[in-house]
Amino acid sequence: MTRISERRGERRSTAPRQTAWRRLANLYPPMRVLSDDQVEAIHETSLVILETLGLEILDDRALDRLAVERQRVDRASRRVLFDRHWVMERIATAPEEAVLHARNPERWIAVGGNHIVFTPVGGPPNCHDLDRGRRPGNSRDLTDLIRLAHSINALHTISSGMLAAQDLDQRTRHLDAYFSVATLSDKVSSVSLLGAERALDGIRMNALARGISLEEMQVRPGLFGGINTNSPLRVDGPMIQGLTAMVEHGQVVVVTPFTLAGAMGPVTLAGALAQQNAEALAMLAYAQMLKPGAPVVYGSFTSNVDMKSGAPAFGTPEYAKTTIASGQMARRYKLPYRTSNCTASNTVDAQAAYESQMSLWPAVTGHGNFIFHAAGWLEGGLVASFEKMILDAEQLQMMAEFLQPIETAREDFALDALAEVGPGGHFFGAQHTIARYETAFYAPLLSDWRSFQTWEADGARSATERAQRIYKALLAGYEPPALDPARREALADYVARRKREYATGGASTLP
Amino acid sequence: MTRISERRGERRSTAPRQTAWRRLANLYPPMRVLSDDQVEAIHETSLVILETLGLEILDDRALDRLAVERQRVDRASRRVLFDRHWVMERIATAPEEAVLHARNPERWIAVGGNHIVFTPVGGPPNCHDLDRGRRPGNSRDLTDLIRLAHSINALHTISSGMLAAQDLDQRTRHLDAYFSVATLSDKVSSVSLLGAERALDGIRMNALARGISLEEMQVRPGLFGGINTNSPLRVDGPMIQGLTAMVEHGQVVVVTPFTLAGAMGPVTLAGALAQQNAEALAMLAYAQMLKPGAPVVYGSFTSNVDMKSGAPAFGTPEYAKTTIASGQMARRYKLPYRTSNCTASNTVDAQAAYESQMSLWPAVTGHGNFIFHAAGWLEGGLVASFEKMILDAEQLQMMAEFLQPIETAREDFALDALAEVGPGGHFFGAQHTIARYETAFYAPLLSDWRSFQTWEADGARSATERAQRIYKALLAGYEPPALDPARREALADYVARRKREYATGGASTLP
């Protein structure tokens, strides 16, 4: 016993220093890059797009539903022209805020309003770390990434899609990912919306992990998931089916058009924004049609391509502008706003850092509520990087501290200290300093502020090399959150049963 | 002839791609982190500081002048208590904007208003590049840095103090630096204000380089210089003498208290800001007393120390907040605002990038007018880095592009293109795209957006390694701006004469 506690104590003392997990509010006025007239012009154009060009919706059930709502549905082309009043009336029923509940009751998050939530990377097929280089990601990498994201306090949620593990059957790997997330973390998590079954598996497993019914899930939602439109102006069937399952079960849906200017959107930012707004409004209206008051989020992912190569670029000046502009659009509709932390860099270097910052500053100052890919995203989303997780964790911690307003109570002005110290003096020894110095300033996770000589004598490690040590220390210190063995067994049983069903042709026993 | 032009063409084609030199305006609403009440509380506290604690001013002539103005001067302690009405009346005569004229008539800059100016690093005794490592900087390094800063279009000005060349006599190295700046660049430049003589040498040499009289310099100023207060609450003699020389000759003076919270300022941000504001207001009022309407700038450099080591930290969340807050203070007095691009990193890595961004975003969104150290600053200002120059140039270019508002004219909405492309289509081939693709988006200087495979096959170079190639290419392609040989000779004669005077005891022939 003594030995274990000694070891634990040791581990704790060498554990990387982090700020505590905490919910964040953004009390600063939001940044604006559009005038009110410009916001209205984008709004108006997007309604004209919906009225005159409409969307192609590759789902018959959705077309039926929209026809019932008297939208102009052309069965042959699957094109739907929307009525602007219908769209705006539907949008008006969306709530400004929603709460998502975690397995750990203390880890609930608020989506919308002044709240800001950081989520880890989602989607990459590859992963990278300094030791092993870039490689297709496997299930061990995924669980390590989940452990790491759980351990990083700056991340409010976990993501089931931190990596698409290439060694697993792609039909059922979502089940393995959900199981890992449910057992390795107790934060709010995301679910894949690529089809209704993946969404429903996620919803059922979240209920099992939390030991509640699907009815209770409706009242206390615990999952979020994102759909992308297949820009321009198309919505794929699986996406709309995933959205529908989530809405019907009361979970949070994020709708994000992928309007990469010059490729899937016009080469002009105004054009790409109007298209984004049209696609987002239509799908959010659809969600509200399914269930008025369903918690939804307006997503933006309008960046641009390199017109020489066609390669997508992220963290560009254009991306910074559309990120802030999209926040203005979301606020116009009183909708929570989702944005991202992006970079196109191929390695964890200065470019990765400045492009992430070129995403994060607009996201934060533009009042993003839900910052996807906030840690670990590299190479335009093709790679989940272990070192980038730490680089981003530092940046998120700094943003969290930036969001704490300057305090200006009487004692904060330190007039007595200034009188005590006097001209040319030093504040280190002042009573006012001594009473506050331990918590006065942000303490970094990754930044090295030592003198050059001290830093050099200690190995002259770059931020990326230091990030490697930190992620390894976090993984070494990882402890799984407690989980009732009965719930764990129920989850395992569920996965086993569903895998059998998928193997025998996918006949689902889901309701 | 053919051969030369071929070579020139060749050089041009391999020259790093940059955006053009251009003046910038910030048309976005400024970020705010303080409420109006908080701004007033800081203002009020700073006036209380000036009234009750005052400043120690280590210059008898300044004490005389302030006594004439009926400020409460204590000769024994050299302490001056200021009258708040006097301070505010003096401040009110400061202009909101000033224009600085360069040797090249096209390179004039506007200071204040909505304008934003980027200046290169100033002050370091050391320099660094990947080949040669960190070392004391010498005169060759200084001239290379000047050539590089001249070549970087994102930098609006040059700085005579990019490096304090350690191989030169420190009494006269300012003359060598001024000569280098005047001959190697035609941008607006800075001058050292460490004493009246350094300022006056700079003013005389700027007049010689531009071929104008000191009277014309008054009407068309061409120099800026900064003084720091010796915080807390002290002003050194040489600084006030340098300021006085500049004001009397009509050049721009930037007053920047060095209120490092926890060391030279209170450990609380409100306290450090109030102290900064008090020190800045007093010195700016002094400048206006000397000459009402003198062009001056309100400077902020309020960061914090690491309370464990006492090491200064930059690009911290606290720094981000005080940078935006200080912009609010400067605007309260309708004064141009100076801030900086800072990092404490010991090397050009991801930390250097994200700390710079944590400085630049607040500087830009907080409506900094004059961004000092905008390129090349490393290691808390102890090092001028060649690779950091390029890393920062990219970031400044991106900021400049971010400041171009989204255009929302009818054709920007691209409705025809959207109709032409249709659902699921691609915009690459659209007429709207073809007409705009060459200039549609920001083209990077340093960022590499190629696929991982292409990037890897080309050497897998990090951003810092690519920055090395770029700075070398810029230096290789450097061409000095034309300078009338007579002016060059006049400058050389001036330097020679003044060096003799310094050698024989400093008896100056300056007016």
Short mmCIF file of N, CA, C and O in Angstrom, two decimals, chain B residues 382-424:
data_model
loop_
_atom_site.label_atom_id
_atom_site.label_comp_id
_atom_site.label_asym_id
_atom_site.label_seq_id
_atom_site.Cartn_x
_atom_site.Cartn_y
_atom_site.Cartn_z
N LEU B 382 16.06 39.52 -26.58
CA LEU B 382 17.52 39.43 -26.47
C LEU B 382 18.18 39.05 -27.79
O LEU B 382 19.39 39.16 -27.94
N VAL B 383 17.37 38.57 -28.73
CA VAL B 383 17.91 38.05 -29.99
C VAL B 383 17.11 38.59 -31.18
O VAL B 383 15.88 38.62 -31.14
N ALA B 384 17.84 39.00 -32.22
CA ALA B 384 17.22 39.26 -33.52
C ALA B 384 17.50 38.03 -34.38
O ALA B 384 18.65 37.62 -34.54
N SER B 385 16.42 37.42 -34.88
CA SER B 385 16.56 36.14 -35.59
C SER B 385 16.24 36.31 -37.07
O SER B 385 15.21 36.89 -37.44
N PHE B 386 17.11 35.78 -37.91
CA PHE B 386 16.89 35.87 -39.35
C PHE B 386 15.68 35.01 -39.77
O PHE B 386 14.85 35.45 -40.57
N GLU B 387 15.59 33.80 -39.26
CA GLU B 387 14.44 32.97 -39.64
C GLU B 387 13.14 33.53 -39.07
O GLU B 387 12.09 33.46 -39.71
N LYS B 388 13.22 34.09 -37.87
CA LYS B 388 12.00 34.67 -37.29
C LYS B 388 11.51 35.85 -38.13
O LYS B 388 10.30 36.12 -38.20
N MET B 389 12.42 36.56 -38.76
CA MET B 389 12.03 37.65 -39.67
C MET B 389 11.04 37.13 -40.71
O MET B 389 10.04 37.79 -41.03
N ILE B 390 11.32 35.95 -41.24
CA ILE B 390 10.48 35.40 -42.30
C ILE B 390 9.18 34.83 -41.73
O ILE B 390 8.09 35.01 -42.29
N LEU B 391 9.32 34.13 -40.62
CA LEU B 391 8.12 33.62 -39.94
C LEU B 391 7.15 34.76 -39.65
O LEU B 391 5.93 34.66 -39.90
N ASP B 392 7.68 35.86 -39.17
CA ASP B 392 6.83 37.01 -38.86
C ASP B 392 6.32 37.69 -40.13
O ASP B 392 5.18 38.16 -40.18
N ALA B 393 7.17 37.76 -41.16
CA ALA B 393 6.73 38.38 -42.41
C ALA B 393 5.48 37.68 -42.93
O ALA B 393 4.53 38.32 -43.38
N GLU B 394 5.47 36.36 -42.84
CA GLU B 394 4.27 35.61 -43.26
C GLU B 394 3.07 36.00 -42.41
O GLU B 394 1.96 36.23 -42.93
N GLN B 395 3.29 36.09 -41.13
CA GLN B 395 2.17 36.42 -40.24
C GLN B 395 1.67 37.85 -40.49
O GLN B 395 0.46 38.11 -40.43
N LEU B 396 2.59 38.76 -40.77
CA LEU B 396 2.17 40.15 -41.05
C LEU B 396 1.41 40.21 -42.37
O LEU B 396 0.41 40.92 -42.49
N GLN B 397 1.89 39.48 -43.36
CA GLN B 397 1.17 39.45 -44.64
C GLN B 397 -0.25 38.92 -44.45
O GLN B 397 -1.20 39.41 -45.05
N MET B 398 -0.36 37.89 -43.62
CA MET B 398 -1.69 37.31 -43.38
C MET B 398 -2.58 38.34 -42.67
O MET B 398 -3.76 38.47 -42.99
N MET B 399 -2.01 39.04 -41.70
CA MET B 399 -2.79 40.06 -41.00
C MET B 399 -3.23 41.16 -41.97
O MET B 399 -4.37 41.65 -41.91
N ALA B 400 -2.31 41.55 -42.86
CA ALA B 400 -2.65 42.59 -43.85
C ALA B 400 -3.81 42.12 -44.71
O ALA B 400 -4.72 42.91 -45.04
N GLU B 401 -3.80 40.87 -45.10
CA GLU B 401 -4.89 40.34 -45.92
C GLU B 401 -6.18 40.22 -45.10
O GLU B 401 -7.27 40.52 -45.60
N PHE B 402 -6.04 39.81 -43.85
CA PHE B 402 -7.21 39.74 -42.97
C PHE B 402 -7.90 41.10 -42.88
O PHE B 402 -9.13 41.19 -42.76
N LEU B 403 -7.10 42.17 -42.96
CA LEU B 403 -7.67 43.52 -42.81
C LEU B 403 -8.39 44.01 -44.06
O LEU B 403 -9.00 45.09 -44.03
N GLN B 404 -8.35 43.25 -45.16
CA GLN B 404 -9.12 43.64 -46.35
C GLN B 404 -10.54 43.12 -46.17
O GLN B 404 -10.76 41.91 -46.18
N PRO B 405 -11.51 44.01 -46.04
CA PRO B 405 -12.88 43.55 -45.74
C PRO B 405 -13.45 42.66 -46.86
O PRO B 405 -13.07 42.79 -48.02
N ILE B 406 -14.33 41.78 -46.48
CA ILE B 406 -15.06 40.95 -47.43
C ILE B 406 -15.89 41.86 -48.33
O ILE B 406 -16.58 42.76 -47.84
N GLU B 407 -15.80 41.64 -49.62
CA GLU B 407 -16.56 42.47 -50.56
C GLU B 407 -17.90 41.80 -50.85
O GLU B 407 -17.97 40.60 -51.07
N THR B 408 -18.94 42.63 -50.87
CA THR B 408 -20.28 42.08 -51.04
C THR B 408 -21.05 42.83 -52.12
O THR B 408 -22.25 43.09 -51.98
N ALA B 409 -20.34 43.18 -53.19
CA ALA B 409 -21.06 43.73 -54.35
C ALA B 409 -21.83 42.59 -55.02
O ALA B 409 -21.61 41.42 -54.72
N ARG B 410 -22.73 42.97 -55.93
CA ARG B 410 -23.60 41.98 -56.55
C ARG B 410 -22.82 40.80 -57.14
O ARG B 410 -23.13 39.64 -56.90
N GLU B 411 -21.76 41.12 -57.91
CA GLU B 411 -21.03 40.05 -58.60
C GLU B 411 -20.24 39.18 -57.62
O GLU B 411 -19.87 38.06 -57.96
N ASP B 412 -19.98 39.68 -56.42
CA ASP B 412 -19.25 38.88 -55.43
C ASP B 412 -20.10 37.69 -54.95
O ASP B 412 -19.56 36.73 -54.42
N PHE B 413 -21.40 37.78 -55.13
CA PHE B 413 -22.26 36.71 -54.62
C PHE B 413 -22.35 35.53 -55.58
O PHE B 413 -22.84 34.46 -55.22
N ALA B 414 -21.90 35.73 -56.81
CA ALA B 414 -21.66 34.60 -57.71
C ALA B 414 -22.89 33.73 -57.92
O ALA B 414 -22.77 32.51 -58.08
N LEU B 415 -24.07 34.34 -57.95
CA LEU B 415 -25.28 33.53 -58.13
C LEU B 415 -25.27 32.81 -59.48
O LEU B 415 -25.71 31.66 -59.57
N ASP B 416 -24.75 33.48 -60.51
CA ASP B 416 -24.69 32.83 -61.82
C ASP B 416 -23.78 31.61 -61.78
O ASP B 416 -24.08 30.57 -62.37
N ALA B 417 -22.65 31.76 -61.11
CA ALA B 417 -21.71 30.64 -61.01
C ALA B 417 -22.36 29.47 -60.28
O ALA B 417 -22.23 28.30 -60.68
N LEU B 418 -23.09 29.77 -59.23
CA LEU B 418 -23.75 28.72 -58.45
C LEU B 418 -24.79 28.01 -59.32
O LEU B 418 -24.90 26.77 -59.30
N ALA B 419 -25.52 28.78 -60.13
CA ALA B 419 -26.50 28.18 -61.04
C ALA B 419 -25.80 27.33 -62.11
O ALA B 419 -26.25 26.24 -62.45
N GLU B 420 -24.67 27.85 -62.60
CA GLU B 420 -23.92 27.15 -63.64
C GLU B 420 -23.35 25.83 -63.11
O GLU B 420 -23.43 24.79 -63.77
N VAL B 421 -22.82 25.86 -61.90
CA VAL B 421 -22.16 24.67 -61.33
C VAL B 421 -23.19 23.65 -60.87
O VAL B 421 -23.07 22.46 -61.14
N GLY B 422 -24.19 24.12 -60.16
CA GLY B 422 -25.27 23.24 -59.72
C GLY B 422 -24.88 22.26 -58.64
O GLY B 422 -23.72 22.16 -58.25
N PRO B 423 -25.87 21.50 -58.14
CA PRO B 423 -25.64 20.57 -57.02
C PRO B 423 -24.54 19.57 -57.33
O PRO B 423 -24.52 18.96 -58.39
N GLY B 424 -23.62 19.42 -56.37
CA GLY B 424 -22.56 18.42 -56.49
C GLY B 424 -21.49 18.76 -57.50
O GLY B 424 -20.58 17.95 -57.73
#
